[in-house]
Amino acid sequence: MSPLDANQIVALFRVIARRLAEARSELGVLDGAIGDADHGNSMADGFAAVVRASAEAAAAGCAAGDLFAVAGRAFLNAVGATTGPLYASALLRAGQQFAGRAEIAAEDVPALVSAFAAGIRDRGKAQPGDKTMMDVWAPAARAAELPGDPLARLDRALRVAEEGRDATRAMVASVGRAARLGERSLGHIDPGAASAVIVIAALRDALARYLSEARP
Amino acid sequence: MAPRPGSKSGDGDTASAMPLRYGDDPLLWAAWLYYEEGLTQGEIAEKMGLSRASVNAYLADARTRGIVNIEIAPDKFRSLSIAQALRDHFGLQDCLVIPTEGGDRSLIARLGAAGAQTLQRFVKSGDTLAVTWGRTVLALAEALDRPGLQDVRVVQATGGTTAKIPWTPEACASRLAEALNARSIPISAPATVSSPEIRAMLMQEPVLAEQLAILAEADRIVMGISSLRPESTIHSSGFLDGGVQHAHYQDAVGSIIGRFINARGESVIGPMHERTIGIDLDALRRIPQRIAVAGGVDKLPAILAALRGGYVNVLVTDVVTGRGILTAEGYKDTPRRSPPPVQAPLTARSHVKKLINAPQDAVDEALKGALLAHEHLIAALPGSPRAIRALEGPRAGKVGIVIGGGAGHEPGFWGYVGRGLADAAAIGNLFASPPPGPILAATQAVDGGAGVLYIYGNFSGDVMNFDMAAELAMAEGIAVRAVVTTDDIASSPVESRAARRGVAGNVFIFKIAGAAADRMLPLEACDALVRRANARTYTMGLALEPGSLPETRRPSFELGPNDIEIGVGVHGEPGVVRQPLAPADDCADLLLDRILAEMAPHEGDRVAVLVNSLGGTPAMELYIILRRVRQRLKSRGIEVHSSLVGPYYTSLDMAGVSLTLLHLDDELAGLLEAPCRSAALVVP
């Protein structure tokens, strides 16, 4: 199994960006129920900026492992909002882990889920059960760390991610903007949890496609 | 009627399993439970596994579809149709007609009870309520029980009497005040004095002048109507000296407020006119709401005269009197008609229409327009189009004030950048915090060596991004402090004040900060003043219609045709509780009562008021709200330093209003008065 080079990491970002662009208004509607309806825009704009900046950096010869720091800064400057610092921290954490590596092994791709989860947890300080994106990232990270081939690990991560997302429906928000709604946040899926599932699913699909194309 | 719920009927325990006998018709089931079993809507909701709102809608549907047929009992119908005819014919605000015969209670006692019910419906916190005297008025006061109002004043409409009757002006006023938990204001003079000269002298007494001034401020009056027949109150109250009537008042058919009127309702001037102390007929007509409680055929000519003269706009009377009045005016009993067809409510705002180009360009295009409109005040920083700097203001040695937040709050935030206000603002995407980049650029641009103070509303995104910018700025050696504003009292209980949102109160807080920095105070002093301003600023908002984002073109939450949302923020996010739409004054009271309960001001304290449009509510409605707020503050004895009314801190096109009060002290008042000049706020 050949490792992913810089261009393939950019391709991976591109899949995430495309999925989020497709979900832009759907996420906005979810957010409108308990927030201010901007989450779809933030995520789509943020990853669009990630693709632009990382493609440029890759073309200029940036190593695959160094693209994550480039991506983190791009996301932050494009978005702001709440998502900006959170996903910027996620990407920067992955950047620390892979810094300097010219290529990233397919076996290491599931570790992105764990790195993202750690970065988001440390910046946002939300706990599982708070009805945030951490209700997806925390169980997904644990699932991705279990042994297995990389695609199976991401499949597992995606499955628990979806469960985590659906579980937010029964939670009362206790941090973030929706917290002001109190019990009225019950019954609604947290938009941050929904977009986290999209990111994980995109990672999984991008890896699956890479593996099938890489196979002789 | 079947037993009340709680006792298990044979329907089985499972909620929402519909018993067979209702077919598949949930309307029929709901109607049966409501009308036949006597369950409440809440109990039905539980039983059927529905929300209360759905049950309510089912019951309404059941009536329109004829599953339920409701008929009003003939006697009640007669009362209602007479009341309606009286209201239409005399242009009354409201009319209540009670049966003439009814049990063992006297007509006067029952009229009093009906009058009390009517008054209860109208009286509000902060009211000044005038009251006359008489048997019916006293019966009303005795039947009234309406605690829980605030700052109500009850004032006598006339001077007092020493007549040996229980229903003197003093007794009626004090009894009414007691029932309303109100302050009672007497008129410290006799109702009639022995000569016009004595009246003129008395009127100059400061105590009496002050009491009469309060009487002139009355919002409503409760009054009886007296006939001039021998048994009427007017003869026993001392308003008419024995011989006077025949000589001068033979045209008079009735008396109200101690004055006399003829059958056409015109004032009858006699020798008592210049000897009476109290409100006169012209002043009476200027009181916005004039509630008369009077019945009995002996009073019929007097009531008719009072109606014709326009002295009454809410009438409480009985069926026989009411019908008599209508007959005298040439009316006939209204025949029963079939009810008018039910009109489906118009769906408001069926389409979201916006004057934009590409939705994703809206923020930048609006910002460019603002920069051109106010090019003599503000400009974008080179290379950082979302960082807006004041052309005048930032200077060496002065603390730099940097504000910011998402777009969509126009004229926030660029509208508050200028001399004596903020030095710079960083603006994000719609309702989204700006990233650290423009915040840092703004910080560098306005740092005059004395440090920079960040002020922004408490939202998790803003906190994270401003924090990151502060870390970067401090790494460059710029001293940065931040005040996170928390004025929205609806967003969190008082125990967790720090969790509250920062909303329209920012306008006052930015002003205080700008003035403090303009006085060249050091960073610590500016920081402390702004914190104090934040702690003393209270905001609460309500929405009539949700706003809609340019991108999605759909309302950001749903609100029923007759609902309002209380406690909304400034991002189109839903509020804290929903309730039926109420008149403007009630809405203003709702916001103000919450604010005052927390602020706990003392009499004589000063406040600054902001009545803010959330974007879609026009100036007319804002001024109606302001008027009520000022009335209430006046009756609470709170001085208003200044009032701002307009779209100062919006939430795109949300229809609604927020009310902000800044509880001033001398230092804050001084800072509020300091000159400033920006696009949205100018103090000369």
mmCIF file of N, CA and C in Angstrom, chain B residues 119 128-132 140 155-158 176 215 218-224 256-257 279-280 283-285 287-293 311-314:
data_model
loop_
_atom_site.group_PDB
_atom_site.id
_atom_site.type_symbol
_atom_site.label_atom_id
_atom_site.label_comp_id
_atom_site.label_asym_id
_atom_site.label_seq_id
_atom_site.Cartn_x
_atom_site.Cartn_y
_atom_site.Cartn_z
ATOM 1 N N LEU B 119 -62.530 46.569 35.024
ATOM 2 C CA LEU B 119 -61.342 47.335 35.402
ATOM 3 C C LEU B 119 -60.120 46.423 35.460
ATOM 4 N N THR B 128 -52.247 55.759 36.381
ATOM 5 C CA THR B 128 -52.885 56.694 37.299
ATOM 6 C C THR B 128 -54.388 56.582 37.045
ATOM 7 N N LEU B 129 -55.116 56.199 38.090
ATOM 8 C CA LEU B 129 -56.527 55.869 37.945
ATOM 9 C C LEU B 129 -57.355 56.839 38.779
ATOM 10 N N ALA B 130 -58.216 57.609 38.108
ATOM 11 C CA ALA B 130 -59.093 58.520 38.838
ATOM 12 C C ALA B 130 -60.379 57.788 39.195
ATOM 13 N N VAL B 131 -61.028 58.223 40.277
ATOM 14 C CA VAL B 131 -62.247 57.539 40.697
ATOM 15 C C VAL B 131 -63.235 58.537 41.302
ATOM 16 N N THR B 132 -64.510 58.366 40.966
ATOM 17 C CA THR B 132 -65.543 59.223 41.557
ATOM 18 C C THR B 132 -66.136 58.496 42.761
ATOM 19 N N LEU B 140 -68.032 48.390 43.288
ATOM 20 C CA LEU B 140 -66.939 47.959 42.397
ATOM 21 C C LEU B 140 -65.653 47.768 43.195
ATOM 22 N N VAL B 155 -56.416 58.231 42.318
ATOM 23 C CA VAL B 155 -56.602 59.620 42.727
ATOM 24 C C VAL B 155 -58.094 59.966 42.709
ATOM 25 N N GLN B 156 -58.529 60.685 43.740
ATOM 26 C CA GLN B 156 -59.917 61.148 43.804
ATOM 27 C C GLN B 156 -60.176 62.103 42.645
ATOM 28 N N ALA B 157 -61.358 61.984 42.028
ATOM 29 C CA ALA B 157 -61.672 62.867 40.906
ATOM 30 C C ALA B 157 -62.226 64.211 41.376
ATOM 31 N N THR B 158 -62.652 64.251 42.636
ATOM 32 C CA THR B 158 -63.204 65.499 43.186
ATOM 33 C C THR B 158 -62.742 65.636 44.626
ATOM 34 N N LEU B 176 -60.527 51.469 46.691
ATOM 35 C CA LEU B 176 -60.028 51.032 45.386
ATOM 36 C C LEU B 176 -58.502 50.883 45.422
ATOM 37 N N LEU B 215 -54.136 64.348 39.145
ATOM 38 C CA LEU B 215 -55.446 64.025 38.568
ATOM 39 C C LEU B 215 -55.442 64.279 37.058
ATOM 40 N N ALA B 218 -54.318 61.417 34.742
ATOM 41 C CA ALA B 218 -55.013 60.124 34.817
ATOM 42 C C ALA B 218 -55.051 59.420 33.461
ATOM 43 N N ASP B 219 -54.767 58.111 33.474
ATOM 44 C CA ASP B 219 -54.871 57.287 32.271
ATOM 45 C C ASP B 219 -56.286 56.751 32.101
ATOM 46 N N ARG B 220 -56.981 56.550 33.226
ATOM 47 C CA ARG B 220 -58.346 56.033 33.202
ATOM 48 C C ARG B 220 -59.123 56.652 34.353
ATOM 49 N N ILE B 221 -60.443 56.604 34.210
ATOM 50 C CA ILE B 221 -61.291 57.012 35.331
ATOM 51 C C ILE B 221 -62.410 55.983 35.476
ATOM 52 N N VAL B 222 -62.747 55.700 36.717
ATOM 53 C CA VAL B 222 -63.887 54.846 36.992
ATOM 54 C C VAL B 222 -64.958 55.735 37.607
ATOM 55 N N MET B 223 -66.144 55.721 37.033
ATOM 56 C CA MET B 223 -67.155 56.653 37.547
ATOM 57 C C MET B 223 -68.555 56.056 37.540
ATOM 58 N N GLY B 224 -69.361 56.574 38.426
ATOM 59 C CA GLY B 224 -70.771 56.275 38.423
ATOM 60 C C GLY B 224 -71.490 57.362 37.636
ATOM 61 N N ILE B 256 -72.393 63.601 36.402
ATOM 62 C CA ILE B 256 -71.183 62.783 36.501
ATOM 63 C C ILE B 256 -70.085 63.657 37.077
ATOM 64 N N ILE B 257 -69.147 63.072 37.771
ATOM 65 C CA ILE B 257 -68.045 63.762 38.447
ATOM 66 C C ILE B 257 -68.505 65.043 39.155
ATOM 67 N N ILE B 279 -62.135 67.488 38.882
ATOM 68 C CA ILE B 279 -62.002 67.464 37.429
ATOM 69 C C ILE B 279 -63.277 68.034 36.795
ATOM 70 N N ASP B 280 -63.150 68.760 35.663
ATOM 71 C CA ASP B 280 -64.358 69.245 34.991
ATOM 72 C C ASP B 280 -64.622 68.418 33.733
ATOM 73 N N ALA B 283 -61.913 68.309 30.956
ATOM 74 C CA ALA B 283 -60.751 67.516 31.364
ATOM 75 C C ALA B 283 -61.108 66.031 31.375
ATOM 76 N N LEU B 284 -62.341 65.725 31.749
ATOM 77 C CA LEU B 284 -62.782 64.323 31.752
ATOM 78 C C LEU B 284 -62.640 63.721 30.351
ATOM 79 N N ARG B 285 -63.065 64.485 29.369
ATOM 80 C CA ARG B 285 -63.028 63.953 27.999
ATOM 81 C C ARG B 285 -61.595 63.719 27.504
ATOM 82 N N ILE B 287 -59.281 62.282 29.344
ATOM 83 C CA ILE B 287 -58.755 61.038 29.923
ATOM 84 C C ILE B 287 -58.942 59.924 28.895
ATOM 85 N N PRO B 288 -57.875 59.182 28.594
ATOM 86 C CA PRO B 288 -57.978 58.201 27.493
ATOM 87 C C PRO B 288 -59.063 57.150 27.709
ATOM 88 N N GLN B 289 -59.189 56.636 28.917
ATOM 89 C CA GLN B 289 -60.226 55.614 29.116
ATOM 90 C C GLN B 289 -61.162 56.011 30.252
ATOM 91 N N ARG B 290 -62.481 56.055 29.918
ATOM 92 C CA ARG B 290 -63.477 56.557 30.866
ATOM 93 C C ARG B 290 -64.525 55.474 31.089
ATOM 94 N N ILE B 291 -64.365 54.770 32.189
ATOM 95 C CA ILE B 291 -65.211 53.613 32.463
ATOM 96 C C ILE B 291 -66.387 54.047 33.331
ATOM 97 N N ALA B 292 -67.613 53.914 32.808
ATOM 98 C CA ALA B 292 -68.795 54.226 33.611
ATOM 99 C C ALA B 292 -69.496 52.934 33.994
ATOM 100 N N VAL B 293 -69.867 52.819 35.251
ATOM 101 C CA VAL B 293 -70.599 51.653 35.731
ATOM 102 C C VAL B 293 -71.927 52.163 36.262
ATOM 103 N N TYR B 311 -68.766 61.324 27.277
ATOM 104 C CA TYR B 311 -68.002 61.287 28.524
ATOM 105 C C TYR B 311 -67.579 59.875 28.899
ATOM 106 N N VAL B 312 -68.145 58.894 28.202
ATOM 107 C CA VAL B 312 -67.939 57.501 28.561
ATOM 108 C C VAL B 312 -67.405 56.777 27.326
ATOM 109 N N ASN B 313 -66.342 55.979 27.481
ATOM 110 C CA ASN B 313 -66.000 55.104 26.360
ATOM 111 C C ASN B 313 -65.894 53.623 26.730
ATOM 112 N N VAL B 314 -66.136 53.316 28.006
ATOM 113 C CA VAL B 314 -66.354 51.911 28.387
ATOM 114 C C VAL B 314 -67.588 51.913 29.294
#
